Amino acid sequence: MDYRQFLVLVVDDEPDILRAFAFNYGDDFQVLTAESGARGLALLETHEPAVIVADQRMPAMSGTDFLERSMVLRPDAVRIILTGYTDIDAIVQAINRSRIYRYVTKPWESEELRLTLRRAVEAFHLVRENGRLVEELRRANERLAAENAYLRESERPQEIVGDSAAMHGVLELVARVAGSRSTVLIEGETGTGKELVARAIHAGGPRRDHLFVAVNCAALSEGLLESELFGHRRGAFTGATEDRKGLFEVASGGTLFLDEISETSAGLQAKLLRVLQEGEIRPVGENRARMVDTRVIVATNRNLEDELKAGRFRDDLYYRLRVFPIRLPPLRERREDIPALARHLLGRLARQVKKPVAEPTEETLALLARYPFPGNVRELANELERAVLLAEPGAPITDDLLSERLQEAAGDGAAPSLFQHRANAFEREQIEAALARASGVKTHAAEELGITYRGLLKKMKRLGM
């Protein structure tokens, strides 16, 4: 241990003592001196000594008082008291109130005090090192908990709902590529379920018992994303207080899913290419490369060929990623899947909010099927979550529970058919009859019709009543 890196503060009202201390021990430690307790406290505001040495008998502030006050400013420092008197009561008081490590009588023996100071520095260093190790253990436990969360997430049952020809094609591609280690490029609009397909590929292959780790490349800045993916060494940049594994290393043996790959910078794209070609990473601040065995699945909601032509995406990485492309169709291209998707999502949402609801009505499903859903499955899920929250417990999901925006958009387009005219006329007659029987009280009429009060108002507005 290099003792010279540690600071020793000496407080004594005798200048000769301070000079002798600095002369005898200045080569062994960094020595800082103060001629009074007040000056010593002022120095503690700006310095962090490992050891504090104070004389007991000083005017204005005794050594005991000074050491007790020093605990507020520097609680981790090791304290030694000097005394030229047989003041047993003061020494006992200092030990009890100020956590005194040793007391030394004047005049001291030079080598004995040198050894005492070294042992005090070692005690200070040991406490600091223990604190650092405890903090590292806490952070390691947090990382382990995060990795366990990834593992639990990857073990969730994967279910892709859809019986359309388009989805049959997607599922066939998933089945063909799942057993390989080839890189997969999943292309599709926002909300089409790209991560769900990536999880299905992972769950259907030999890596299913290892981690599936997902990261959104658009959610982090370039520097943070590089550190997140490749890891970093302690001190590599401001705030890097410890070594940290990157997600490529965390997911080694499993699958790393990179969503929004088109949002990465040219510099990061070059590093991703090296991982895909050589199977090695280099953490930030480290000179040696580390080998990883990580399957990579990437996704994008942009046309990478357009990004390539615009110079925003590397051509070598593009061709390396496009080993096995899978295009996910938007929901408007597979409207026949909407009823099954709606029932599946309603069941999941009802469990999440702990609220039982009945099946959606045929009118609701027909309205959903007519809507183009620019936000795809994610927008459908959000729409149904709102309907579940509005619905009465145990009641069916009726079309009046859907947002006005959806109802208006789904109703636009071609002129109503003869059947729709007759259906609207019949619905108007039923509402008018219920209102007549309820003497115009809409709440009672809604109860008789089996719909909510809000639903009755929406229907009347739609029918021009």
Coordinates of C-alpha atoms in Angstrom, one line a residue:
M1 CA 0.0 0.0 0.0
D2 CA 1.2 3.5 -0.9
Y3 CA 0.6 5.4 2.4
R4 CA 1.7 8.7 0.7
Q5 CA -1.6 8.9 -1.1
F6 CA -3.5 9.3 2.3
L7 CA -3.9 12.6 4.2
V8 CA -3.2 12.9 7.9
L9 CA -4.6 16.0 9.7
V10 CA -2.7 17.1 12.9
V11 CA -4.3 19.6 15.2
D12 CA -2.2 21.0 18.1
D13 CA -1.8 24.5 19.6
E14 CA 2.0 24.0 19.9
P15 CA 3.9 25.0 16.7
D16 CA 6.9 22.9 17.7
I17 CA 4.7 19.8 17.8
L18 CA 3.3 20.5 14.4
R19 CA 6.7 21.1 12.8
A20 CA 8.1 17.9 14.4
F21 CA 5.1 15.9 13.1
A22 CA 5.5 17.2 9.6
F23 CA 9.3 16.7 9.7
N24 CA 9.1 13.1 11.0
Y25 CA 6.2 11.8 8.9
G26 CA 6.0 14.1 5.9
D27 CA 7.7 11.4 3.7
D28 CA 5.3 8.7 4.8
F29 CA 2.0 10.5 4.5
Q30 CA 0.5 13.7 3.2
V31 CA 0.6 15.8 6.4
L32 CA -1.8 18.8 7.0
T33 CA -1.5 20.8 10.2
A34 CA -3.8 23.2 12.1
E35 CA -3.0 25.3 15.2
S36 CA -6.5 25.1 16.7
G37 CA -9.8 23.2 16.6
A38 CA -11.5 25.9 14.7
R39 CA -8.8 25.9 12.0
G40 CA -9.0 22.1 11.9
L41 CA -12.8 22.2 11.3
A42 CA -12.3 24.7 8.5
L43 CA -9.8 22.4 6.8
L44 CA -12.2 19.5 7.1
E45 CA -14.7 21.4 5.0
T46 CA -12.3 21.2 2.0
H47 CA -10.1 18.2 2.7
E48 CA -10.8 14.5 3.3
P49 CA -8.2 13.0 5.6
A50 CA -7.9 9.4 6.3
V51 CA -6.6 10.0 9.9
I52 CA -7.2 12.9 12.3
V53 CA -4.7 13.5 15.1
A54 CA -5.6 16.0 17.8
D55 CA -4.1 17.2 21.1
Q56 CA -6.4 16.9 24.1
R57 CA -5.4 20.0 25.9
M58 CA -6.0 23.1 23.6
P59 CA -7.5 26.5 24.4
A60 CA -11.0 27.4 23.2
M61 CA -11.7 23.8 22.0
S62 CA -10.4 20.6 23.6
G63 CA -9.3 17.7 21.5
T64 CA -12.4 15.7 22.6
D65 CA -14.7 18.5 21.5
F66 CA -12.9 18.9 18.2
L67 CA -12.9 15.2 17.4
E68 CA -16.6 14.9 18.3
R69 CA -17.4 17.8 15.9
S70 CA -15.2 16.3 13.2
M71 CA -17.5 13.2 13.1
V72 CA -20.2 15.3 11.5
L73 CA -17.8 16.5 8.6
R74 CA -15.7 13.4 8.1
P75 CA -17.4 10.4 9.8
D76 CA -15.2 7.8 8.1
A77 CA -11.8 9.3 9.3
V78 CA -9.8 7.4 11.9
R79 CA -9.2 9.5 15.1
I80 CA -6.2 9.6 17.3
I81 CA -5.9 11.7 20.4
L82 CA -2.6 13.1 21.9
T83 CA -2.3 13.8 25.6
G84 CA 0.6 14.9 27.8
Y85 CA -1.4 14.4 31.0
T86 CA -2.8 11.4 32.8
D87 CA -6.3 12.5 32.0
I88 CA -8.1 9.2 32.2
D89 CA -11.6 10.8 32.3
A90 CA -11.0 12.9 29.1
I91 CA -9.6 9.8 27.3
V92 CA -12.6 7.6 28.3
Q93 CA -15.0 10.4 27.2
A94 CA -13.2 10.8 23.9
I95 CA -13.3 7.1 23.2
N96 CA -17.0 6.8 24.0
R97 CA -18.2 10.0 22.2
S98 CA -15.8 10.3 19.3
R99 CA -14.9 6.8 18.3
I100 CA -11.2 7.2 19.1
Y101 CA -9.0 4.6 17.4
R102 CA -5.9 5.1 19.7
Y103 CA -4.6 7.5 22.3
V104 CA -0.9 8.5 22.3
T105 CA 0.9 10.0 25.2
K106 CA 3.4 12.9 24.8
P107 CA 6.3 12.6 24.2
W108 CA 5.7 9.8 21.8
E109 CA 8.2 7.3 20.4
S110 CA 8.7 8.1 16.8
E111 CA 8.6 4.6 15.2
E112 CA 5.7 3.5 17.5
L113 CA 3.6 6.5 16.3
R114 CA 4.6 5.8 12.7
L115 CA 3.3 2.2 13.1
T116 CA 0.1 3.5 14.7
L117 CA -0.5 5.9 11.9
R118 CA 0.0 3.2 9.3
R119 CA -2.5 0.9 11.1
A120 CA -5.0 3.8 11.2
V121 CA -4.6 4.3 7.5
E122 CA -5.1 0.6 6.8
A123 CA -8.3 0.6 9.0
F124 CA -9.6 3.6 7.0
H125 CA -8.8 1.9 3.7
L126 CA -10.4 -1.3 4.8
V127 CA -13.7 0.4 5.7
R128 CA -13.7 2.3 2.4
E129 CA -12.9 -0.9 0.4
N130 CA -15.7 -2.8 2.3
G131 CA -18.1 0.0 1.4
R132 CA -17.1 -0.2 -2.2
L133 CA -17.5 -3.9 -2.3
V134 CA -20.9 -3.7 -0.7
E135 CA -22.0 -1.2 -3.3
E136 CA -20.6 -3.4 -6.2
L137 CA -22.4 -6.3 -4.7
R138 CA -25.7 -4.3 -4.6
R139 CA -25.3 -3.3 -8.2
A140 CA -24.4 -6.8 -9.2
N141 CA -27.6 -8.0 -7.5
E142 CA -29.5 -5.4 -9.4
R143 CA -28.0 -6.6 -12.7
L144 CA -28.8 -10.2 -11.8
A145 CA -32.4 -9.2 -11.0
A146 CA -32.6 -7.5 -14.4
E147 CA -31.2 -10.6 -16.2
N148 CA -33.7 -12.8 -14.3
A149 CA -36.5 -10.4 -15.4
Y150 CA -35.3 -10.9 -19.0
L151 CA -35.3 -14.7 -18.5
R152 CA -38.9 -14.6 -17.1
E153 CA -40.0 -12.4 -20.0
S154 CA -38.4 -14.8 -22.5
E155 CA -40.3 -17.7 -21.0
R156 CA -43.7 -16.1 -21.5
P157 CA -45.9 -18.2 -23.8
Q158 CA -45.7 -16.7 -27.3
E159 CA -49.0 -16.6 -29.3
I160 CA -49.4 -15.0 -32.7
V161 CA -53.1 -14.6 -33.5
G162 CA -54.2 -14.7 -37.1
D163 CA -55.7 -17.1 -39.6
S164 CA -55.3 -15.0 -42.8
A165 CA -53.2 -16.1 -45.7
A166 CA -50.8 -13.3 -44.9
M167 CA -50.2 -14.5 -41.4
H168 CA -50.0 -18.1 -42.5
G169 CA -47.1 -17.0 -44.7
V170 CA -45.4 -15.2 -41.7
L171 CA -45.8 -18.2 -39.4
E172 CA -44.3 -20.5 -42.1
L173 CA -41.2 -18.3 -42.3
V174 CA -40.9 -18.2 -38.5
A175 CA -41.0 -22.0 -38.4
R176 CA -38.4 -22.4 -41.1
V177 CA -35.9 -20.0 -39.6
A178 CA -36.4 -20.7 -35.8
G179 CA -34.0 -23.7 -35.7
S180 CA -31.1 -21.9 -37.4
R181 CA -28.8 -19.2 -36.1
S182 CA -29.2 -17.0 -39.1
T183 CA -29.8 -13.2 -38.7
V184 CA -33.4 -12.3 -39.2
L185 CA -34.7 -8.9 -40.5
I186 CA -38.3 -8.2 -39.5
E187 CA -39.9 -5.4 -41.5
G188 CA -43.3 -3.8 -40.7
E189 CA -45.1 -0.7 -39.7
T190 CA -45.3 0.4 -36.1
G191 CA -47.5 -1.7 -34.0
T192 CA -47.6 -4.8 -36.3
G193 CA -46.0 -7.1 -33.6
K194 CA -42.4 -7.3 -34.7
E195 CA -41.1 -8.1 -31.2
L196 CA -43.8 -10.8 -30.8
V197 CA -42.5 -12.5 -34.0
A198 CA -38.9 -12.2 -32.8
R199 CA -39.9 -13.9 -29.5
A200 CA -41.6 -16.6 -31.5
I201 CA -38.4 -17.3 -33.4
H202 CA -36.4 -17.5 -30.2
A203 CA -39.0 -19.7 -28.5
G204 CA -39.1 -22.1 -31.5
G205 CA -35.3 -22.6 -31.7
P206 CA -32.6 -24.3 -29.7
R207 CA -31.8 -21.1 -27.8
R208 CA -35.2 -21.1 -26.1
D209 CA -33.6 -22.0 -22.7
H210 CA -31.4 -18.9 -22.8
L211 CA -32.1 -15.2 -22.6
F212 CA -34.1 -13.2 -25.0
V213 CA -33.0 -9.5 -24.7
A214 CA -34.8 -6.7 -26.5
V215 CA -33.5 -3.2 -26.9
N216 CA -35.1 -0.2 -28.7
C217 CA -32.2 1.5 -30.6
A218 CA -34.2 4.7 -31.0
A219 CA -34.7 5.1 -27.3
L220 CA -31.0 5.8 -26.4
S221 CA -28.4 8.2 -27.6
E222 CA -25.4 6.9 -29.6
G223 CA -23.0 6.9 -26.6
L224 CA -25.5 5.2 -24.3
L225 CA -26.6 2.7 -26.9
E226 CA -22.9 1.7 -27.5
S227 CA -22.4 1.2 -23.8
E228 CA -25.6 -0.7 -23.4
L229 CA -24.8 -3.1 -26.3
F230 CA -21.1 -3.6 -25.8
G231 CA -20.5 -2.8 -22.1
H232 CA -17.8 -0.6 -20.7
R233 CA -14.8 -0.7 -18.3
R234 CA -14.7 1.2 -15.1
G235 CA -13.5 4.8 -15.8
A236 CA -14.2 4.6 -19.5
F237 CA -16.3 7.8 -19.3
T238 CA -17.8 10.1 -16.7
G239 CA -20.2 8.1 -14.5
A240 CA -18.6 4.7 -15.4
T241 CA -17.9 3.7 -11.8
E242 CA -17.8 0.0 -12.4
D243 CA -17.3 -2.6 -15.1
R244 CA -20.5 -3.5 -16.9
K245 CA -21.5 -6.2 -19.3
G246 CA -23.1 -5.2 -22.5
L247 CA -26.4 -6.8 -23.8
F248 CA -24.5 -8.8 -26.4
E249 CA -22.6 -10.5 -23.6
V250 CA -25.7 -10.8 -21.4
A251 CA -27.6 -12.5 -24.2
S252 CA -24.7 -14.8 -25.2
G253 CA -26.1 -18.2 -25.9
G254 CA -29.5 -16.6 -26.5
T255 CA -31.0 -13.9 -28.7
L256 CA -30.6 -10.2 -28.9
F257 CA -33.5 -8.3 -30.6
L258 CA -32.5 -4.9 -31.9
D259 CA -35.7 -2.9 -32.7
E260 CA -35.6 0.3 -34.8
I261 CA -32.2 -0.7 -36.3
S262 CA -32.5 2.1 -38.8
E263 CA -32.0 4.7 -36.1
T264 CA -28.4 3.7 -35.4
S265 CA -25.5 5.9 -36.4
A266 CA -22.9 5.0 -39.0
G267 CA -20.2 4.4 -36.3
L268 CA -22.4 2.0 -34.4
Q269 CA -23.4 0.2 -37.6
A270 CA -19.7 -0.5 -38.2
K271 CA -19.4 -2.1 -34.8
L272 CA -22.6 -4.1 -35.3
L273 CA -21.2 -5.4 -38.5
R274 CA -18.1 -6.7 -36.8
V275 CA -20.2 -8.5 -34.2
L276 CA -22.2 -10.2 -36.9
Q277 CA -19.1 -11.1 -39.0
E278 CA -16.6 -12.1 -36.3
G279 CA -18.7 -12.8 -33.2
E280 CA -16.7 -10.5 -31.0
I281 CA -17.3 -7.3 -29.1
R282 CA -15.1 -4.7 -27.5
P283 CA -16.4 -2.9 -24.5
V284 CA -16.0 0.8 -24.2
G285 CA -12.6 1.6 -22.7
E286 CA -11.2 -2.0 -23.2
N287 CA -8.4 -2.9 -25.7
R288 CA -9.1 -6.7 -25.9
A289 CA -12.1 -8.2 -27.8
R290 CA -14.5 -10.7 -26.2
M291 CA -16.2 -13.5 -28.1
V292 CA -19.9 -13.9 -27.8
D293 CA -22.4 -16.4 -29.2
T294 CA -25.5 -14.3 -29.6
R295 CA -28.2 -14.7 -32.3
V296 CA -29.3 -11.3 -33.6
I297 CA -32.8 -10.4 -34.8
V298 CA -33.4 -6.9 -36.0
A299 CA -36.5 -5.0 -36.9
T300 CA -37.4 -1.7 -38.6
N301 CA -40.5 0.2 -39.5
R302 CA -38.7 2.0 -42.3
N303 CA -37.7 0.8 -45.8
L304 CA -34.0 0.1 -45.4
E305 CA -33.4 0.2 -49.1
D306 CA -34.6 3.8 -49.1
E307 CA -32.3 4.5 -46.1
L308 CA -29.4 2.9 -48.0
K309 CA -30.0 5.1 -51.1
A310 CA -30.2 8.2 -48.9
G311 CA -26.8 7.3 -47.4
R312 CA -28.2 6.8 -43.8
F313 CA -27.5 3.1 -43.7
R314 CA -24.4 1.1 -44.5
D315 CA -24.7 -1.2 -47.5
D316 CA -22.4 -3.9 -46.0
L317 CA -24.6 -4.1 -42.8
Y318 CA -27.8 -4.0 -44.9
Y319 CA -26.8 -7.1 -46.9
R320 CA -25.5 -8.8 -43.7
L321 CA -28.8 -8.3 -42.0
R322 CA -31.0 -9.2 -44.9
V323 CA -30.1 -12.9 -44.7
F324 CA -33.7 -13.9 -43.9
P325 CA -36.3 -11.1 -44.2
I326 CA -39.8 -11.3 -42.9
R327 CA -42.4 -8.7 -43.7
L328 CA -45.3 -8.3 -41.3
P329 CA -48.5 -7.1 -43.0
P330 CA -50.3 -4.1 -41.6
L331 CA -53.7 -4.9 -40.0
R332 CA -55.6 -3.3 -42.8
E333 CA -54.2 -6.0 -45.1
R334 CA -55.6 -8.8 -42.9
R335 CA -58.9 -7.5 -41.7
E336 CA -60.2 -11.0 -41.5
D337 CA -57.9 -11.5 -38.4
I338 CA -59.5 -8.6 -36.5
P339 CA -62.3 -10.5 -34.8
A340 CA -60.0 -13.2 -33.5
L341 CA -57.4 -10.6 -32.5
A342 CA -60.1 -8.5 -30.7
R343 CA -61.3 -11.5 -28.7
H344 CA -57.8 -12.5 -27.8
L345 CA -56.9 -9.0 -26.7
L346 CA -60.1 -8.5 -24.7
G347 CA -59.4 -11.7 -22.7
R348 CA -55.9 -10.5 -21.9
L349 CA -57.0 -6.9 -21.0
A350 CA -59.8 -8.2 -18.8
R351 CA -57.3 -10.2 -16.8
Q352 CA -54.9 -7.3 -16.6
V353 CA -57.5 -4.9 -15.2
K354 CA -59.3 -7.7 -13.2
K355 CA -62.6 -6.9 -14.8
P356 CA -64.8 -9.6 -16.4
V357 CA -66.4 -8.6 -19.7
A358 CA -68.5 -10.6 -22.2
E359 CA -67.7 -11.2 -25.8
P360 CA -67.8 -8.2 -28.2
T361 CA -71.0 -7.9 -30.1
E362 CA -71.2 -8.6 -33.9
E363 CA -71.8 -4.9 -34.5
T364 CA -68.6 -4.1 -32.6
L365 CA -66.5 -6.6 -34.5
A366 CA -68.0 -5.3 -37.8
L367 CA -67.1 -1.7 -36.9
L368 CA -63.5 -2.7 -35.9
A369 CA -63.1 -4.6 -39.2
R370 CA -64.1 -1.5 -41.2
Y371 CA -61.5 0.7 -39.5
P372 CA -58.1 0.9 -41.2
F373 CA -56.0 1.0 -38.0
P374 CA -53.0 3.1 -39.0
G375 CA -51.5 2.1 -35.6
N376 CA -52.1 -1.6 -36.3
V377 CA -52.4 -4.1 -33.5
R378 CA -51.1 -1.7 -30.9
E379 CA -53.9 0.8 -31.8
L380 CA -56.5 -2.0 -31.6
A381 CA -55.3 -3.0 -28.2
N382 CA -55.5 0.6 -26.9
E383 CA -59.0 0.9 -28.3
L384 CA -60.1 -2.2 -26.6
E385 CA -58.5 -1.3 -23.3
R386 CA -60.6 1.9 -23.3
A387 CA -63.7 -0.1 -24.0
V388 CA -63.0 -2.6 -21.2
L389 CA -62.5 0.3 -18.7
L390 CA -65.8 1.9 -19.8
A391 CA -67.8 -1.4 -19.9
E392 CA -70.0 -2.6 -17.0
P393 CA -68.6 -5.7 -15.3
G394 CA -69.8 -8.8 -17.1
A395 CA -71.4 -6.8 -19.9
P396 CA -70.5 -7.3 -23.6
I397 CA -68.3 -4.8 -25.5
T398 CA -70.7 -2.8 -27.6
D399 CA -69.9 -0.5 -30.4
D400 CA -70.9 2.6 -28.4
L401 CA -67.9 1.9 -26.1
L402 CA -65.5 2.5 -29.0
S403 CA -64.0 6.0 -29.5
E404 CA -65.9 8.5 -31.6
R405 CA -62.9 8.9 -33.8
L406 CA -63.0 5.2 -34.7
Q407 CA -66.8 5.2 -35.2
E408 CA -66.7 8.2 -37.5
A409 CA -63.7 6.9 -39.5
A410 CA -65.2 3.4 -39.8
G411 CA -68.5 4.9 -41.0
D412 CA -66.9 7.0 -43.8
G413 CA -66.6 5.8 -47.3
A414 CA -69.3 4.3 -49.5
A415 CA -72.9 5.2 -49.2
P416 CA -74.9 2.9 -46.8
S417 CA -76.4 -0.2 -48.4
L418 CA -80.1 -1.0 -48.4
F419 CA -79.5 -3.4 -45.6
Q420 CA -77.8 -0.7 -43.5
H421 CA -80.8 1.7 -44.2
R422 CA -83.2 -0.9 -42.9
A423 CA -81.0 -1.8 -39.9
N424 CA -80.8 1.9 -39.0
A425 CA -84.6 2.3 -39.4
F426 CA -85.2 -0.8 -37.2
E427 CA -82.8 0.5 -34.5
R428 CA -84.5 3.9 -34.6
E429 CA -87.9 2.3 -34.1
Q430 CA -86.6 0.3 -31.1
I431 CA -85.1 3.4 -29.4
E432 CA -88.3 5.5 -30.0
A433 CA -90.5 2.7 -28.5
A434 CA -88.2 2.3 -25.5
L435 CA -88.3 6.1 -24.9
A436 CA -92.0 6.1 -25.2
R437 CA -92.4 3.4 -22.6
A438 CA -89.9 5.2 -20.3
S439 CA -91.8 8.5 -20.7
G440 CA -88.8 10.0 -22.3
V441 CA -86.4 9.1 -19.5
K442 CA -83.2 8.0 -21.3
T443 CA -81.7 6.2 -18.4
H444 CA -84.7 3.9 -18.1
A445 CA -84.8 3.4 -21.9
A446 CA -81.1 2.5 -22.0
E447 CA -81.7 -0.1 -19.2
E448 CA -84.6 -1.6 -21.2
L449 CA -82.5 -1.8 -24.3
G450 CA -79.6 -3.4 -22.5
I451 CA -77.1 -0.7 -23.3
T452 CA -75.4 2.1 -21.3
Y453 CA -76.8 5.6 -21.0
R454 CA -73.7 6.9 -22.9
G455 CA -74.2 4.2 -25.6
L456 CA -77.9 5.3 -26.0
L457 CA -76.8 8.9 -26.5
K458 CA -74.2 7.9 -29.1
K459 CA -76.7 5.8 -31.1
M460 CA -79.2 8.6 -31.1
K461 CA -76.6 11.0 -32.4
R462 CA -75.5 8.6 -35.1
L463 CA -79.1 8.0 -36.2
G464 CA -79.9 11.8 -36.2
M465 CA -82.4 11.5 -33.3

